[in-house]
Coordinates of C-alpha atoms in Angstrom, one line a residue:
X1 CA -27.7 9.4 5.0
X2 CA -25.0 9.2 7.7
X3 CA -25.2 6.2 10.2
X4 CA -24.0 5.8 13.7
X5 CA -21.0 4.0 12.3
X6 CA -20.1 6.9 10.0
X7 CA -20.3 9.4 12.9
X8 CA -17.9 7.2 14.9
X9 CA -15.2 7.3 12.3
X10 CA -12.4 9.9 12.3
X11 CA -12.5 12.6 9.7
X12 CA -10.2 12.6 6.6
X13 CA -8.4 15.6 8.2
X14 CA -7.8 13.6 11.5
X15 CA -6.5 10.6 9.7
X16 CA -4.1 12.6 7.5
X17 CA -2.8 14.5 10.6
X18 CA -2.2 11.1 12.4
X19 CA -0.5 9.7 9.3
X20 CA 1.8 12.8 9.1
X21 CA 2.6 12.4 12.7
X22 CA 3.9 8.8 12.0
X23 CA 6.8 10.1 9.9
X24 CA 8.6 11.0 13.0
X25 CA 6.5 9.1 15.6
X26 CA 6.4 5.5 14.3
X27 CA 7.9 2.8 16.5
X28 CA 9.5 -0.4 15.5
X29 CA 11.7 -1.1 12.4
X30 CA 10.9 2.0 10.4
X31 CA 12.1 4.1 13.4
X32 CA 15.3 2.1 14.1
X33 CA 16.6 1.3 10.6
X34 CA 17.6 4.2 8.4
X35 CA 16.8 2.4 5.1
X36 CA 13.3 1.4 6.2
X37 CA 12.7 4.9 7.6
X38 CA 13.5 6.4 4.3
X39 CA 11.3 4.1 2.4
X40 CA 8.5 4.5 5.0
X41 CA 8.6 8.3 4.8
X42 CA 8.8 8.5 1.0
X43 CA 5.9 6.0 0.6
X44 CA 3.7 7.9 3.0
X45 CA 4.5 11.2 1.1
X46 CA 3.6 9.6 -2.2
X47 CA 0.5 8.0 -0.7
X48 CA -0.7 11.4 0.5
X49 CA -0.2 13.0 -2.8
X50 CA -1.9 10.3 -4.7
X51 CA -4.8 10.5 -2.3
X52 CA -5.0 14.3 -2.8
X53 CA -5.0 13.8 -6.4
X54 CA -7.8 11.3 -6.2
X55 CA -9.9 13.8 -4.1
X56 CA -9.6 16.3 -6.9
X57 CA -10.2 13.7 -9.8
X58 CA -13.3 12.5 -11.3
X59 CA -14.3 8.8 -11.8
X60 CA -12.5 8.7 -15.2
X61 CA -9.1 8.7 -13.4
X62 CA -9.8 8.3 -9.7
X63 CA -9.2 4.5 -9.5
X64 CA -5.6 4.9 -10.7
X65 CA -4.8 7.5 -8.2
X66 CA -6.4 5.7 -5.3
X67 CA -4.9 2.4 -6.1
X68 CA -1.5 3.8 -6.3
X69 CA -2.1 5.6 -3.0
X70 CA -2.9 2.2 -1.6
X71 CA 0.1 0.7 -3.2
X72 CA 2.4 3.2 -1.5
X73 CA 0.7 2.7 1.8
X74 CA 1.4 -0.9 1.4
X75 CA 5.1 -0.1 1.1
X76 CA 4.9 1.9 4.2
X77 CA 3.1 -0.9 6.1
X78 CA 5.8 -3.4 5.0
X79 CA 8.7 -1.0 6.1
X80 CA 7.0 -0.6 9.5
X81 CA 6.3 -4.2 10.0
X82 CA 8.0 -6.3 12.8
X83 CA 7.2 -9.4 10.9
X84 CA 9.4 -8.8 7.8
X85 CA 13.1 -8.9 8.1
X86 CA 16.1 -8.4 5.8
X87 CA 14.8 -7.4 2.3
X88 CA 11.3 -8.9 2.7
X89 CA 9.9 -5.5 3.5
X90 CA 11.0 -4.1 0.1
X91 CA 7.9 -4.7 -2.0
X92 CA 8.1 -5.3 -5.8
X93 CA 5.3 -5.6 -8.2
X94 CA 1.6 -5.4 -7.6
X95 CA 1.2 -9.0 -6.6
X96 CA -2.0 -9.3 -8.8
X97 CA -2.7 -9.5 -12.4
X98 CA -5.6 -9.4 -14.8
X99 CA -6.5 -11.9 -17.5
X100 CA -10.0 -10.9 -18.5
X101 CA -10.6 -7.1 -18.5
X102 CA -13.5 -7.4 -21.0
X103 CA -16.2 -5.5 -19.3
X104 CA -18.8 -6.1 -22.1
X105 CA -20.5 -8.7 -20.0
X106 CA -20.7 -6.4 -17.0
X107 CA -18.1 -5.0 -14.6
X108 CA -18.9 -7.6 -12.0
X109 CA -17.5 -10.3 -14.3
X110 CA -14.0 -8.7 -14.8
X111 CA -11.4 -10.9 -13.3
X112 CA -8.2 -10.3 -11.2
X113 CA -5.6 -13.0 -10.1
X114 CA -3.4 -12.8 -7.1
X115 CA 0.2 -14.1 -7.7
X116 CA 2.5 -15.9 -5.4
X117 CA 5.0 -13.0 -5.2
X118 CA 4.6 -9.2 -5.1
X119 CA 3.3 -6.5 -3.0
X120 CA -0.1 -8.0 -2.3
X121 CA 1.3 -11.1 -0.8
X122 CA 4.1 -9.0 0.9
X123 CA 1.4 -6.8 2.6
X124 CA -0.4 -9.9 3.8
X125 CA 2.8 -11.2 5.4
X126 CA 3.5 -7.7 7.0
X127 CA 0.0 -7.9 8.4
X128 CA 0.4 -11.4 9.6
X129 CA -2.7 -12.6 7.7
X130 CA -3.5 -15.2 5.1
X131 CA -2.9 -14.0 1.5
X132 CA -5.5 -14.2 -1.2
X133 CA -5.0 -17.6 -2.9
X134 CA -2.5 -17.4 -5.7
X135 CA -3.6 -18.0 -9.3
X136 CA -7.2 -17.9 -8.3
X137 CA -9.6 -16.0 -10.6
X138 CA -11.6 -13.5 -8.6
X139 CA -14.3 -11.5 -10.1
X140 CA -14.8 -7.9 -9.2
X141 CA -18.5 -8.6 -8.3
X142 CA -17.2 -11.0 -5.7
X143 CA -14.7 -8.6 -4.3
X144 CA -17.3 -5.9 -4.2
X145 CA -19.4 -7.8 -1.7
X146 CA -16.3 -8.1 0.7
X147 CA -16.1 -4.4 1.1
X148 CA -18.5 -3.2 3.9
X149 CA -19.0 0.3 2.5
X150 CA -20.1 -1.2 -0.8
X151 CA -23.1 -2.9 0.7
X152 CA -25.0 0.4 0.5
X153 CA -24.9 0.7 -3.3
X154 CA -24.5 -2.8 -4.8
X155 CA -22.8 -3.5 -8.0
X156 CA -25.2 -5.0 -10.6
X157 CA -24.4 -8.7 -11.3
X158 CA -22.6 -9.6 -8.1
X159 CA -23.3 -13.0 -6.6
X160 CA -20.5 -13.8 -4.2
X161 CA -20.3 -14.3 -0.5
X162 CA -21.0 -11.0 1.4
X163 CA -19.1 -9.6 4.4
X164 CA -21.5 -9.6 7.3
X165 CA -21.8 -7.3 10.2
X166 CA -20.9 -9.2 13.4
X167 CA -22.9 -7.8 16.3
X168 CA -22.4 -9.7 19.8
X169 CA -25.3 -9.9 22.2
X170 CA -25.9 -11.6 25.6
X171 CA -24.3 -14.6 27.1
X172 CA -26.6 -17.8 27.7
X173 CA -26.1 -21.1 29.4
X174 CA -26.7 -24.5 27.8
X175 CA -25.9 -27.1 30.4
X176 CA -22.3 -26.5 31.5
X177 CA -21.5 -24.4 28.6
X178 CA -21.7 -20.7 27.8
X179 CA -22.8 -19.4 24.5
X180 CA -22.7 -15.9 23.0
X181 CA -25.6 -14.5 21.0
X182 CA -24.4 -13.2 17.6
X183 CA -26.4 -11.3 14.9
X184 CA -25.0 -11.4 11.3
X185 CA -26.3 -9.4 8.5
X186 CA -26.8 -9.3 5.5
X187 CA -27.5 -13.0 4.8
X188 CA -28.8 -13.3 1.2
X189 CA -32.5 -14.1 1.3
X190 CA -31.9 -17.0 -1.0
X191 CA -30.0 -18.8 1.8
X192 CA -33.1 -18.6 4.1
X193 CA -35.4 -19.8 1.3
X194 CA -33.1 -22.7 0.5
X195 CA -32.8 -23.6 4.2
X196 CA -36.4 -24.0 4.6
X197 CA -36.5 -27.0 2.3
X198 CA -32.9 -28.2 3.0
X199 CA -31.5 -28.0 6.5
X200 CA -27.9 -28.3 5.2
X201 CA -28.1 -25.1 3.2
X202 CA -27.5 -22.8 6.2
X203 CA -24.7 -25.0 7.4
X204 CA -23.0 -24.9 4.0
X205 CA -23.3 -21.1 3.9
X206 CA -22.0 -20.4 7.5
X207 CA -19.2 -23.0 6.9
X208 CA -17.6 -20.4 4.6
X209 CA -17.1 -18.0 7.4
X210 CA -14.2 -18.9 9.7
X211 CA -15.3 -16.5 12.3
X212 CA -18.5 -18.5 12.8
X213 CA -16.9 -21.9 13.4
X214 CA -18.7 -23.9 16.1
X215 CA -22.1 -22.0 15.7
X216 CA -25.3 -23.2 17.1
X217 CA -29.0 -22.6 16.9
X218 CA -30.9 -21.2 19.7
X219 CA -29.8 -22.9 22.8
X220 CA -33.1 -23.5 24.4
X221 CA -34.6 -24.6 21.0
X222 CA -31.7 -26.4 19.0
X223 CA -33.8 -26.9 16.0
X224 CA -35.0 -23.2 15.7
X225 CA -33.4 -20.7 13.5
X226 CA -34.1 -17.0 14.2
X227 CA -34.4 -14.8 11.1
X228 CA -35.2 -11.1 11.0
X229 CA -36.2 -9.4 7.8
X230 CA -34.3 -6.3 7.0
X231 CA -34.9 -3.5 4.4
X232 CA -36.1 -4.5 1.0
X233 CA -36.5 -8.2 1.9
X234 CA -33.6 -9.3 -0.3
X235 CA -31.4 -9.6 2.7
X236 CA -31.9 -11.1 6.2
X237 CA -30.4 -10.8 9.7
X238 CA -29.7 -14.1 11.4
X239 CA -29.3 -14.8 15.1
X240 CA -26.9 -17.7 16.0
X241 CA -24.8 -18.6 19.1
X242 CA -21.0 -19.1 19.3
X243 CA -19.2 -21.0 22.2
X244 CA -17.8 -18.8 24.7
X245 CA -14.6 -19.4 26.7
X246 CA -15.9 -17.5 29.7
X247 CA -16.6 -19.4 32.8
X248 CA -17.5 -16.7 35.3
X249 CA -17.9 -13.0 35.8
X250 CA -15.4 -10.6 34.2
X251 CA -15.1 -6.9 33.7
X252 CA -17.3 -5.5 30.9
X253 CA -14.3 -4.6 28.7
X254 CA -13.0 -8.1 29.0
X255 CA -16.3 -9.6 28.2
X256 CA -16.6 -7.4 25.0
X257 CA -13.1 -8.2 23.9
X258 CA -13.9 -11.9 24.2
X259 CA -17.2 -11.5 22.4
X260 CA -15.5 -9.8 19.5
X261 CA -12.4 -12.1 19.3
X262 CA -13.8 -14.3 16.5
X263 CA -14.6 -11.4 14.3
X264 CA -12.5 -9.3 11.9
X265 CA -12.1 -5.7 13.3
X266 CA -12.2 -3.3 10.3
X267 CA -11.9 0.4 11.1
X268 CA -12.2 0.5 14.8
X269 CA -12.4 -1.6 18.0
X270 CA -16.1 -2.2 17.7
X271 CA -16.3 -2.2 13.9
X272 CA -16.7 -6.1 13.7
X273 CA -17.3 -8.3 10.7
X274 CA -17.4 -11.9 9.5
X275 CA -15.4 -12.1 6.3
X276 CA -15.7 -15.3 4.3
X277 CA -12.8 -17.5 3.1
X278 CA -12.3 -17.5 -0.7
X279 CA -11.2 -20.8 -2.6
X280 CA -9.0 -22.9 -0.4
X281 CA -8.2 -20.2 2.2
X282 CA -8.4 -21.5 5.8
X283 CA -9.0 -18.1 7.2
X284 CA -11.1 -15.1 6.4
X285 CA -10.2 -12.6 3.7
X286 CA -8.5 -9.5 5.2
X287 CA -10.3 -6.3 4.3
X288 CA -7.3 -4.4 3.1
X289 CA -6.6 -7.2 0.6
X290 CA -10.0 -7.1 -0.7
X291 CA -9.7 -3.5 -1.3
X292 CA -6.4 -3.8 -2.9
X293 CA -7.7 -6.5 -5.3
X294 CA -10.8 -4.4 -6.3
X295 CA -9.1 -1.2 -6.7
X296 CA -6.4 -2.8 -8.8
X297 CA -9.1 -4.2 -11.2
X298 CA -10.7 -0.9 -11.6
X299 CA -7.4 1.0 -12.1
X300 CA -6.4 -1.5 -14.9
X301 CA -9.7 -0.9 -16.6
X302 CA -9.3 2.9 -16.3
X303 CA -5.7 2.9 -17.6
X304 CA -5.8 0.3 -20.4
X305 CA -9.5 0.3 -21.5
X306 CA -10.3 4.0 -21.3
X307 CA -13.2 3.8 -23.8
X308 CA -14.8 0.9 -21.9
X309 CA -14.2 2.7 -18.6
X310 CA -15.9 5.8 -19.9
X311 CA -19.0 3.8 -20.6
X312 CA -18.9 2.2 -17.2
X313 CA -18.8 5.5 -15.3
X314 CA -21.4 7.2 -17.6
X315 CA -23.9 8.1 -14.8
X316 CA -26.6 8.8 -17.5
X317 CA -26.4 5.4 -19.1
X318 CA -24.4 2.7 -17.1
X319 CA -26.1 0.7 -14.4
X320 CA -22.7 0.2 -12.7
X321 CA -21.8 4.0 -12.6
X322 CA -23.5 4.8 -9.3
X323 CA -21.8 1.9 -7.5
X324 CA -18.4 2.8 -9.0
X325 CA -18.8 6.4 -7.8
X326 CA -19.8 5.4 -4.4
X327 CA -17.0 2.8 -4.0
X328 CA -14.3 5.4 -5.2
X329 CA -15.8 8.1 -2.9
X330 CA -15.6 5.8 0.1
X331 CA -12.1 4.6 -0.8
X332 CA -10.7 8.1 -0.4
X333 CA -11.8 8.0 3.2
X334 CA -11.2 4.4 3.9
X335 CA -7.8 3.6 2.3
X336 CA -5.9 6.1 4.4
X337 CA -7.8 5.0 7.6
X338 CA -7.0 1.4 7.0
X339 CA -3.4 2.3 6.4
X340 CA -3.1 4.2 9.5
X341 CA -4.5 1.4 11.7
X342 CA -2.3 -1.2 9.9
X343 CA 0.8 0.7 10.4
X344 CA 0.0 1.2 14.2
X345 CA -0.7 -2.6 14.3
X346 CA 2.4 -3.8 12.6
X347 CA 4.9 -1.3 14.1
X348 CA 3.6 -1.8 17.6
X349 CA 2.0 1.1 19.3

């Protein structure tokens, strides 16, 4: 069933048209430098063709095409980025590897490992965000929970930190300070259950989300935690408060921008999330990097373990098949849209 968020997103046709328009309409280095422009245009052409191939493919091969579409979009992002100079914008290698692609214990336990060099780290630099921690083992199940669209159809066996919707509410006073009401969802129900007997459990969970640094309980009742049950009871909505820098009345658009500043904006100016940090990262995972790592793992399985992959995507017998189909369906719309927004951001509108 379509949500209000789905209805607010541009269509695949609109995204494709905007991407094609960038071939002569992009600003920044890919416009001024002939070599960068050549790579930018060629990468966008290949990304478009890989995406079209993915649309027409089934789950047996779709992860390969959509990952290579994302890889080529990454090259276009790097070529367009004002943050990369000299030959930094020329990406080489995937920037990520696999060590355990044995899916016999479940797809969620398959591991990918970011590397110091390569396209994944290069795209992070192009975006101006913190890269995934090099040489850290990341399970596909953990990455799955970092993709907002994947929340609807969970992958069996996942246990990592979820990306949470970040919804700002009203401003409140506590003494001389201003606080912004924030609702985050989904919080695993186990966090609430642990926090009822261990007050530190909630602090430990929220500490893993850089966007929520400085959070507080209800201002008028500092020891009260506001929980709201959602859906099937396995997940909860939590209301907290973040310190606000506002000191007086401002225009509504300025107030909204201030309210969303701590969050990660994903696919639009109001599509806000709290992404966790992984390992020793100081900042939140960037969503494009999470998609990159997840799709890379799926593409490697499809390419090099075709028999195992055929079992994984068998909708009649595999518990993971529905989640995989859903993620790959979403990727066809999300990957080009993320690339479009990233190019506009790094090139300067």
